[in-house]
mmCIF file with all atom_site columns, C-alpha atoms in Angstrom:
data_model
loop_
_atom_site.group_PDB
_atom_site.id
_atom_site.type_symbol
_atom_site.label_atom_id
_atom_site.label_alt_id
_atom_site.label_comp_id
_atom_site.label_asym_id
_atom_site.label_entity_id
_atom_site.label_seq_id
_atom_site.pdbx_PDB_ins_code
_atom_site.Cartn_x
_atom_site.Cartn_y
_atom_site.Cartn_z
_atom_site.occupancy
_atom_site.B_iso_or_equiv
_atom_site.pdbx_formal_charge
_atom_site.auth_seq_id
_atom_site.auth_comp_id
_atom_site.auth_asym_id
_atom_site.auth_atom_id
_atom_site.pdbx_PDB_model_num
ATOM 1   C CA . UNK A 1 1   ? 13.438  -1.619  -7.168  1.00 86.00 ? 1   UNK A CA 1
ATOM 2   C CA . UNK A 1 2   ? 16.360  -0.990  -4.812  1.00 89.00 ? 2   UNK A CA 1
ATOM 3   C CA . UNK A 1 3   ? 15.888  2.787   -4.882  1.00 92.00 ? 3   UNK A CA 1
ATOM 4   C CA . UNK A 1 4   ? 12.238  2.360   -3.879  1.00 91.00 ? 4   UNK A CA 1
ATOM 5   C CA . UNK A 1 5   ? 13.172  -0.098  -1.127  1.00 86.00 ? 5   UNK A CA 1
ATOM 6   C CA . UNK A 1 6   ? 15.747  2.359   0.236   1.00 90.00 ? 6   UNK A CA 1
ATOM 7   C CA . UNK A 1 7   ? 13.078  5.078   0.356   1.00 91.00 ? 7   UNK A CA 1
ATOM 8   C CA . UNK A 1 8   ? 10.606  2.657   1.973   1.00 91.00 ? 8   UNK A CA 1
ATOM 9   C CA . UNK A 1 9   ? 13.187  1.786   4.645   1.00 90.00 ? 9   UNK A CA 1
ATOM 10  C CA . UNK A 1 10  ? 14.147  5.437   5.249   1.00 91.00 ? 10  UNK A CA 1
ATOM 11  C CA . UNK A 1 11  ? 10.537  6.503   5.689   1.00 91.00 ? 11  UNK A CA 1
ATOM 12  C CA . UNK A 1 12  ? 9.784   3.632   8.067   1.00 91.00 ? 12  UNK A CA 1
ATOM 13  C CA . UNK A 1 13  ? 12.969  4.335   10.033  1.00 91.00 ? 13  UNK A CA 1
ATOM 14  C CA . UNK A 1 14  ? 11.942  7.991   10.336  1.00 90.00 ? 14  UNK A CA 1
ATOM 15  C CA . UNK A 1 15  ? 8.387   7.027   11.281  1.00 84.00 ? 15  UNK A CA 1
ATOM 16  C CA . UNK A 1 16  ? 9.613   4.687   14.029  1.00 88.00 ? 16  UNK A CA 1
ATOM 17  C CA . UNK A 1 17  ? 12.596  6.862   15.000  1.00 90.00 ? 17  UNK A CA 1
ATOM 18  C CA . UNK A 1 18  ? 15.053  3.974   14.619  1.00 90.00 ? 18  UNK A CA 1
ATOM 19  C CA . UNK A 1 19  ? 17.632  2.886   12.064  1.00 89.00 ? 19  UNK A CA 1
ATOM 20  C CA . UNK A 1 20  ? 20.740  0.807   11.605  1.00 91.00 ? 20  UNK A CA 1
ATOM 21  C CA . UNK A 1 21  ? 21.638  -2.818  11.050  1.00 93.00 ? 21  UNK A CA 1
ATOM 22  C CA . UNK A 1 22  ? 19.688  -4.239  14.011  1.00 94.00 ? 22  UNK A CA 1
ATOM 23  C CA . UNK A 1 23  ? 16.540  -2.341  13.037  1.00 91.00 ? 23  UNK A CA 1
ATOM 24  C CA . UNK A 1 24  ? 16.855  -3.450  9.391   1.00 90.00 ? 24  UNK A CA 1
ATOM 25  C CA . UNK A 1 25  ? 17.328  -7.058  10.501  1.00 92.00 ? 25  UNK A CA 1
ATOM 26  C CA . UNK A 1 26  ? 14.254  -6.857  12.753  1.00 92.00 ? 26  UNK A CA 1
ATOM 27  C CA . UNK A 1 27  ? 12.207  -5.491  9.859   1.00 91.00 ? 27  UNK A CA 1
ATOM 28  C CA . UNK A 1 28  ? 13.320  -8.249  7.498   1.00 91.00 ? 28  UNK A CA 1
ATOM 29  C CA . UNK A 1 29  ? 12.656  -11.004 10.028  1.00 92.00 ? 29  UNK A CA 1
ATOM 30  C CA . UNK A 1 30  ? 9.622   -9.838  11.977  1.00 93.00 ? 30  UNK A CA 1
ATOM 31  C CA . UNK A 1 31  ? 7.764   -6.862  10.451  1.00 92.00 ? 31  UNK A CA 1
ATOM 32  C CA . UNK A 1 32  ? 4.993   -8.115  8.170   1.00 94.00 ? 32  UNK A CA 1
ATOM 33  C CA . UNK A 1 33  ? 4.382   -4.645  6.752   1.00 94.00 ? 33  UNK A CA 1
ATOM 34  C CA . UNK A 1 34  ? 7.970   -4.190  5.613   1.00 95.00 ? 34  UNK A CA 1
ATOM 35  C CA . UNK A 1 35  ? 8.162   -7.791  4.413   1.00 96.00 ? 35  UNK A CA 1
ATOM 36  C CA . UNK A 1 36  ? 5.069   -7.256  2.253   1.00 96.00 ? 36  UNK A CA 1
ATOM 37  C CA . UNK A 1 37  ? 6.504   -4.024  0.808   1.00 96.00 ? 37  UNK A CA 1
ATOM 38  C CA . UNK A 1 38  ? 9.782   -5.792  -0.007  1.00 96.00 ? 38  UNK A CA 1
ATOM 39  C CA . UNK A 1 39  ? 7.983   -8.748  -1.598  1.00 97.00 ? 39  UNK A CA 1
ATOM 40  C CA . UNK A 1 40  ? 5.776   -6.393  -3.632  1.00 97.00 ? 40  UNK A CA 1
ATOM 41  C CA . UNK A 1 41  ? 8.838   -4.514  -4.904  1.00 97.00 ? 41  UNK A CA 1
ATOM 42  C CA . UNK A 1 42  ? 10.338  -7.845  -5.994  1.00 97.00 ? 42  UNK A CA 1
ATOM 43  C CA . UNK A 1 43  ? 7.073   -9.071  -7.567  1.00 97.00 ? 43  UNK A CA 1
ATOM 44  C CA . UNK A 1 44  ? 6.670   -5.799  -9.467  1.00 97.00 ? 44  UNK A CA 1
ATOM 45  C CA . UNK A 1 45  ? 10.265  -5.957  -10.726 1.00 97.00 ? 45  UNK A CA 1
ATOM 46  C CA . UNK A 1 46  ? 9.804   -9.505  -12.042 1.00 97.00 ? 46  UNK A CA 1
ATOM 47  C CA . UNK A 1 47  ? 6.483   -8.562  -13.647 1.00 94.00 ? 47  UNK A CA 1
ATOM 48  C CA . UNK A 1 48  ? 7.893   -5.427  -15.305 1.00 94.00 ? 48  UNK A CA 1
ATOM 49  C CA . UNK A 1 49  ? 10.871  -7.389  -16.651 1.00 96.00 ? 49  UNK A CA 1
ATOM 50  C CA . UNK A 1 50  ? 8.537   -10.110 -17.966 1.00 94.00 ? 50  UNK A CA 1
ATOM 51  C CA . UNK A 1 51  ? 10.169  -12.864 -15.947 1.00 94.00 ? 51  UNK A CA 1
ATOM 52  C CA . UNK A 1 52  ? 7.407   -15.469 -15.819 1.00 90.00 ? 52  UNK A CA 1
ATOM 53  C CA . UNK A 1 53  ? 6.102   -17.005 -12.590 1.00 95.00 ? 53  UNK A CA 1
ATOM 54  C CA . UNK A 1 54  ? 8.429   -15.184 -10.172 1.00 96.00 ? 54  UNK A CA 1
ATOM 55  C CA . UNK A 1 55  ? 6.240   -12.072 -9.778  1.00 95.00 ? 55  UNK A CA 1
ATOM 56  C CA . UNK A 1 56  ? 3.208   -14.194 -8.970  1.00 95.00 ? 56  UNK A CA 1
ATOM 57  C CA . UNK A 1 57  ? 5.339   -16.377 -6.685  1.00 97.00 ? 57  UNK A CA 1
ATOM 58  C CA . UNK A 1 58  ? 6.500   -13.336 -4.676  1.00 97.00 ? 58  UNK A CA 1
ATOM 59  C CA . UNK A 1 59  ? 2.900   -12.146 -4.363  1.00 96.00 ? 59  UNK A CA 1
ATOM 60  C CA . UNK A 1 60  ? 1.827   -15.600 -3.132  1.00 96.00 ? 60  UNK A CA 1
ATOM 61  C CA . UNK A 1 61  ? 4.668   -15.699 -0.586  1.00 97.00 ? 61  UNK A CA 1
ATOM 62  C CA . UNK A 1 62  ? 3.546   -12.282 0.649   1.00 96.00 ? 62  UNK A CA 1
ATOM 63  C CA . UNK A 1 63  ? -0.036  -13.449 1.131   1.00 96.00 ? 63  UNK A CA 1
ATOM 64  C CA . UNK A 1 64  ? 1.105   -16.589 2.947   1.00 96.00 ? 64  UNK A CA 1
ATOM 65  C CA . UNK A 1 65  ? 3.822   -14.971 5.057   1.00 95.00 ? 65  UNK A CA 1
ATOM 66  C CA . UNK A 1 66  ? 2.275   -11.588 5.844   1.00 96.00 ? 66  UNK A CA 1
ATOM 67  C CA . UNK A 1 67  ? -1.469  -11.725 5.112   1.00 96.00 ? 67  UNK A CA 1
ATOM 68  C CA . UNK A 1 68  ? -1.023  -8.851  2.656   1.00 97.00 ? 68  UNK A CA 1
ATOM 69  C CA . UNK A 1 69  ? -2.312  -9.217  -0.929  1.00 97.00 ? 69  UNK A CA 1
ATOM 70  C CA . UNK A 1 70  ? -0.773  -6.720  -3.356  1.00 97.00 ? 70  UNK A CA 1
ATOM 71  C CA . UNK A 1 71  ? -1.155  -7.432  -7.047  1.00 96.00 ? 71  UNK A CA 1
ATOM 72  C CA . UNK A 1 72  ? 2.255   -7.217  -8.788  1.00 96.00 ? 72  UNK A CA 1
ATOM 73  C CA . UNK A 1 73  ? 0.739   -4.811  -11.355 1.00 96.00 ? 73  UNK A CA 1
ATOM 74  C CA . UNK A 1 74  ? -0.040  -2.186  -8.686  1.00 97.00 ? 74  UNK A CA 1
ATOM 75  C CA . UNK A 1 75  ? 2.201   0.872   -9.048  1.00 97.00 ? 75  UNK A CA 1
ATOM 76  C CA . UNK A 1 76  ? 3.147   2.074   -5.560  1.00 98.00 ? 76  UNK A CA 1
ATOM 77  C CA . UNK A 1 77  ? 5.590   4.954   -5.227  1.00 97.00 ? 77  UNK A CA 1
ATOM 78  C CA . UNK A 1 78  ? 8.641   5.101   -2.962  1.00 97.00 ? 78  UNK A CA 1
ATOM 79  C CA . UNK A 1 79  ? 8.285   5.685   0.762   1.00 96.00 ? 79  UNK A CA 1
ATOM 80  C CA . UNK A 1 80  ? 5.503   3.117   1.155   1.00 97.00 ? 80  UNK A CA 1
ATOM 81  C CA . UNK A 1 81  ? 4.781   2.160   4.773   1.00 97.00 ? 81  UNK A CA 1
ATOM 82  C CA . UNK A 1 82  ? 2.391   -0.623  5.710   1.00 97.00 ? 82  UNK A CA 1
ATOM 83  C CA . UNK A 1 83  ? 1.606   -0.669  9.406   1.00 93.00 ? 83  UNK A CA 1
ATOM 84  C CA . UNK A 1 84  ? 0.028   -3.903  10.680  1.00 88.00 ? 84  UNK A CA 1
ATOM 85  C CA . UNK A 1 85  ? -0.730  -5.035  7.144   1.00 88.00 ? 85  UNK A CA 1
ATOM 86  C CA . UNK A 1 86  ? -2.789  -8.164  7.801   1.00 94.00 ? 86  UNK A CA 1
ATOM 87  C CA . UNK A 1 87  ? -5.906  -8.228  5.638   1.00 95.00 ? 87  UNK A CA 1
ATOM 88  C CA . UNK A 1 88  ? -4.710  -5.478  3.311   1.00 97.00 ? 88  UNK A CA 1
ATOM 89  C CA . UNK A 1 89  ? -5.653  -5.856  -0.391  1.00 97.00 ? 89  UNK A CA 1
ATOM 90  C CA . UNK A 1 90  ? -4.419  -3.749  -3.319  1.00 98.00 ? 90  UNK A CA 1
ATOM 91  C CA . UNK A 1 91  ? -5.685  -4.419  -6.838  1.00 96.00 ? 91  UNK A CA 1
ATOM 92  C CA . UNK A 1 92  ? -3.553  -4.525  -9.951  1.00 95.00 ? 92  UNK A CA 1
ATOM 93  C CA . UNK A 1 93  ? -4.746  -1.248  -11.468 1.00 95.00 ? 93  UNK A CA 1
ATOM 94  C CA . UNK A 1 94  ? -4.024  0.877   -8.403  1.00 97.00 ? 94  UNK A CA 1
ATOM 95  C CA . UNK A 1 95  ? -1.541  3.722   -8.871  1.00 98.00 ? 95  UNK A CA 1
ATOM 96  C CA . UNK A 1 96  ? -0.194  5.510   -5.783  1.00 98.00 ? 96  UNK A CA 1
ATOM 97  C CA . UNK A 1 97  ? 2.368   8.251   -5.324  1.00 98.00 ? 97  UNK A CA 1
ATOM 98  C CA . UNK A 1 98  ? 5.160   8.737   -2.811  1.00 97.00 ? 98  UNK A CA 1
ATOM 99  C CA . UNK A 1 99  ? 4.936   8.317   0.962   1.00 97.00 ? 99  UNK A CA 1
ATOM 100 C CA . UNK A 1 100 ? 1.713   6.317   1.209   1.00 98.00 ? 100 UNK A CA 1
ATOM 101 C CA . UNK A 1 101 ? 0.830   5.093   4.720   1.00 98.00 ? 101 UNK A CA 1
ATOM 102 C CA . UNK A 1 102 ? -1.542  2.114   4.926   1.00 98.00 ? 102 UNK A CA 1
ATOM 103 C CA . UNK A 1 103 ? -2.964  0.406   8.004   1.00 97.00 ? 103 UNK A CA 1
ATOM 104 C CA . UNK A 1 104 ? -4.441  -3.082  8.342   1.00 96.00 ? 104 UNK A CA 1
ATOM 105 C CA . UNK A 1 105 ? -7.512  -4.251  6.452   1.00 96.00 ? 105 UNK A CA 1
ATOM 106 C CA . UNK A 1 106 ? -7.330  -1.471  3.854   1.00 98.00 ? 106 UNK A CA 1
ATOM 107 C CA . UNK A 1 107 ? -8.757  -2.336  0.439   1.00 97.00 ? 107 UNK A CA 1
ATOM 108 C CA . UNK A 1 108 ? -7.834  -0.404  -2.695  1.00 98.00 ? 108 UNK A CA 1
ATOM 109 C CA . UNK A 1 109 ? -9.673  -1.866  -5.655  1.00 96.00 ? 109 UNK A CA 1
ATOM 110 C CA . UNK A 1 110 ? -12.456 -2.130  -8.194  1.00 95.00 ? 110 UNK A CA 1
ATOM 111 C CA . UNK A 1 111 ? -16.168 -1.969  -7.342  1.00 91.00 ? 111 UNK A CA 1
ATOM 112 C CA . UNK A 1 112 ? -17.050 -5.260  -9.091  1.00 88.00 ? 112 UNK A CA 1
ATOM 113 C CA . UNK A 1 113 ? -15.271 -7.924  -11.158 1.00 86.00 ? 113 UNK A CA 1
ATOM 114 C CA . UNK A 1 114 ? -17.026 -6.597  -14.280 1.00 87.00 ? 114 UNK A CA 1
ATOM 115 C CA . UNK A 1 115 ? -15.453 -3.150  -13.607 1.00 91.00 ? 115 UNK A CA 1
ATOM 116 C CA . UNK A 1 116 ? -11.968 -4.452  -12.783 1.00 88.00 ? 116 UNK A CA 1
ATOM 117 C CA . UNK A 1 117 ? -10.293 -1.614  -14.687 1.00 88.00 ? 117 UNK A CA 1
ATOM 118 C CA . UNK A 1 118 ? -11.769 1.020   -12.365 1.00 94.00 ? 118 UNK A CA 1
ATOM 119 C CA . UNK A 1 119 ? -9.183  1.320   -9.611  1.00 96.00 ? 119 UNK A CA 1
ATOM 120 C CA . UNK A 1 120 ? -8.147  4.252   -7.420  1.00 98.00 ? 120 UNK A CA 1
ATOM 121 C CA . UNK A 1 121 ? -5.344  6.688   -8.108  1.00 98.00 ? 121 UNK A CA 1
ATOM 122 C CA . UNK A 1 122 ? -3.735  7.876   -4.881  1.00 98.00 ? 122 UNK A CA 1
ATOM 123 C CA . UNK A 1 123 ? -1.615  11.031  -4.598  1.00 98.00 ? 123 UNK A CA 1
ATOM 124 C CA . UNK A 1 124 ? 1.555   11.718  -2.603  1.00 98.00 ? 124 UNK A CA 1
ATOM 125 C CA . UNK A 1 125 ? 1.630   11.781  1.196   1.00 98.00 ? 125 UNK A CA 1
ATOM 126 C CA . UNK A 1 126 ? -1.733  10.069  1.691   1.00 98.00 ? 126 UNK A CA 1
ATOM 127 C CA . UNK A 1 127 ? -2.599  8.261   4.941   1.00 98.00 ? 127 UNK A CA 1
ATOM 128 C CA . UNK A 1 128 ? -5.278  5.553   4.931   1.00 97.00 ? 128 UNK A CA 1
ATOM 129 C CA . UNK A 1 129 ? -6.612  4.229   8.256   1.00 96.00 ? 129 UNK A CA 1
ATOM 130 C CA . UNK A 1 130 ? -7.508  0.714   9.351   1.00 96.00 ? 130 UNK A CA 1
ATOM 131 C CA . UNK A 1 131 ? -10.415 -0.898  7.553   1.00 96.00 ? 131 UNK A CA 1
ATOM 132 C CA . UNK A 1 132 ? -10.818 1.856   4.973   1.00 96.00 ? 132 UNK A CA 1
ATOM 133 C CA . UNK A 1 133 ? -12.189 0.860   1.574   1.00 97.00 ? 133 UNK A CA 1
ATOM 134 C CA . UNK A 1 134 ? -11.161 2.954   -1.432  1.00 97.00 ? 134 UNK A CA 1
ATOM 135 C CA . UNK A 1 135 ? -13.211 1.635   -4.317  1.00 96.00 ? 135 UNK A CA 1
ATOM 136 C CA . UNK A 1 136 ? -13.505 2.491   -8.005  1.00 96.00 ? 136 UNK A CA 1
ATOM 137 C CA . UNK A 1 137 ? -11.834 4.786   -10.501 1.00 96.00 ? 137 UNK A CA 1
ATOM 138 C CA . UNK A 1 138 ? -11.521 7.688   -8.101  1.00 96.00 ? 138 UNK A CA 1
ATOM 139 C CA . UNK A 1 139 ? -8.743  10.174  -7.348  1.00 97.00 ? 139 UNK A CA 1
ATOM 140 C CA . UNK A 1 140 ? -7.383  10.789  -3.852  1.00 98.00 ? 140 UNK A CA 1
ATOM 141 C CA . UNK A 1 141 ? -5.410  14.032  -3.777  1.00 98.00 ? 141 UNK A CA 1
ATOM 142 C CA . UNK A 1 142 ? -1.994  14.696  -2.251  1.00 98.00 ? 142 UNK A CA 1
ATOM 143 C CA . UNK A 1 143 ? -1.892  14.837  1.537   1.00 98.00 ? 143 UNK A CA 1
ATOM 144 C CA . UNK A 1 144 ? -5.398  13.457  2.027   1.00 97.00 ? 144 UNK A CA 1
ATOM 145 C CA . UNK A 1 145 ? -6.271  11.569  5.224   1.00 97.00 ? 145 UNK A CA 1
ATOM 146 C CA . UNK A 1 146 ? -8.788  8.725   5.032   1.00 97.00 ? 146 UNK A CA 1
ATOM 147 C CA . UNK A 1 147 ? -9.789  7.665   8.521   1.00 96.00 ? 147 UNK A CA 1
ATOM 148 C CA . UNK A 1 148 ? -10.432 4.209   9.899   1.00 95.00 ? 148 UNK A CA 1
ATOM 149 C CA . UNK A 1 149 ? -13.529 2.466   8.623   1.00 95.00 ? 149 UNK A CA 1
ATOM 150 C CA . UNK A 1 150 ? -14.294 4.896   5.799   1.00 95.00 ? 150 UNK A CA 1
ATOM 151 C CA . UNK A 1 151 ? -15.863 3.844   2.522   1.00 95.00 ? 151 UNK A CA 1
ATOM 152 C CA . UNK A 1 152 ? -14.442 6.119   -0.151  1.00 95.00 ? 152 UNK A CA 1
ATOM 153 C CA . UNK A 1 153 ? -16.414 6.030   -3.417  1.00 94.00 ? 153 UNK A CA 1
ATOM 154 C CA . UNK A 1 154 ? -15.908 9.601   -4.652  1.00 95.00 ? 154 UNK A CA 1
ATOM 155 C CA . UNK A 1 155 ? -12.889 11.775  -5.400  1.00 96.00 ? 155 UNK A CA 1
ATOM 156 C CA . UNK A 1 156 ? -11.088 13.217  -2.387  1.00 96.00 ? 156 UNK A CA 1
ATOM 157 C CA . UNK A 1 157 ? -9.440  16.632  -2.713  1.00 97.00 ? 157 UNK A CA 1
ATOM 158 C CA . UNK A 1 158 ? -5.817  17.296  -1.827  1.00 98.00 ? 158 UNK A CA 1
ATOM 159 C CA . UNK A 1 159 ? -5.446  17.777  1.922   1.00 97.00 ? 159 UNK A CA 1
ATOM 160 C CA . UNK A 1 160 ? -9.024  16.654  2.632   1.00 96.00 ? 160 UNK A CA 1
ATOM 161 C CA . UNK A 1 161 ? -9.685  14.754  5.862   1.00 95.00 ? 161 UNK A CA 1
ATOM 162 C CA . UNK A 1 162 ? -12.323 12.045  5.529   1.00 95.00 ? 162 UNK A CA 1
ATOM 163 C CA . UNK A 1 163 ? -13.683 10.101  8.513   1.00 92.00 ? 163 UNK A CA 1
ATOM 164 C CA . UNK A 1 164 ? -16.516 7.674   9.158   1.00 84.00 ? 164 UNK A CA 1
ATOM 165 C CA . UNK A 1 165 ? -19.447 9.062   11.110  1.00 66.00 ? 165 UNK A CA 1
ATOM 166 C CA . UNK A 1 166 ? -19.753 8.140   14.765  1.00 37.00 ? 166 UNK A CA 1
ATOM 167 C CA . UNK A 1 167 ? -22.802 6.009   13.909  1.00 31.00 ? 167 UNK A CA 1
ATOM 168 C CA . UNK A 1 168 ? -20.596 3.741   11.848  1.00 48.00 ? 168 UNK A CA 1
ATOM 169 C CA . UNK A 1 169 ? -21.991 4.978   8.538   1.00 49.00 ? 169 UNK A CA 1
ATOM 170 C CA . UNK A 1 170 ? -19.950 5.978   5.544   1.00 50.00 ? 170 UNK A CA 1
ATOM 171 C CA . UNK A 1 171 ? -18.820 9.561   5.127   1.00 49.00 ? 171 UNK A CA 1
ATOM 172 C CA . UNK A 1 172 ? -20.364 10.223  1.731   1.00 47.00 ? 172 UNK A CA 1
ATOM 173 C CA . UNK A 1 173 ? -21.892 8.791   -1.374  1.00 44.00 ? 173 UNK A CA 1
ATOM 174 C CA . UNK A 1 174 ? -20.966 9.431   -4.970  1.00 40.00 ? 174 UNK A CA 1
ATOM 175 C CA . UNK A 1 175 ? -21.840 12.966  -5.962  1.00 40.00 ? 175 UNK A CA 1
ATOM 176 C CA . UNK A 1 176 ? -22.143 14.221  -2.385  1.00 41.00 ? 176 UNK A CA 1
#
């Protein structure tokens, strides 16, 4: 847990070009994205160590305090940065690699409650823009960029850049 948090902090510090005690204090007190990452790391640790109630309690505090809903079962690699996290939802079966960047109102989850086990797998170095929906048992390759407002329902290749059309439509449908 602490190793992941250190990597999360280092990546955010690099991203914002700041560091040090004052910056860390500001993050802990005022940055809802970092607070949600920290609370998820704690919730996941409690869940993995089978300490009852505390994982769910951390997740609930995160929702209440930050507006970010990350299931404690979600496996999110080190270097996670959540920028303006309000409205962000990550389901329990999601697996993501290192250096994931998420913006507000992103949803990573299952297509329907009856298909709850079908959750995305996200590679390393992926960036997901505001309002993007990544739905179902799909793979998003390393270094992919998913733009704001996209609906991703098919696999995305490593390094692929996916954006919503200017008309506001989705970029693709399954099998496209």
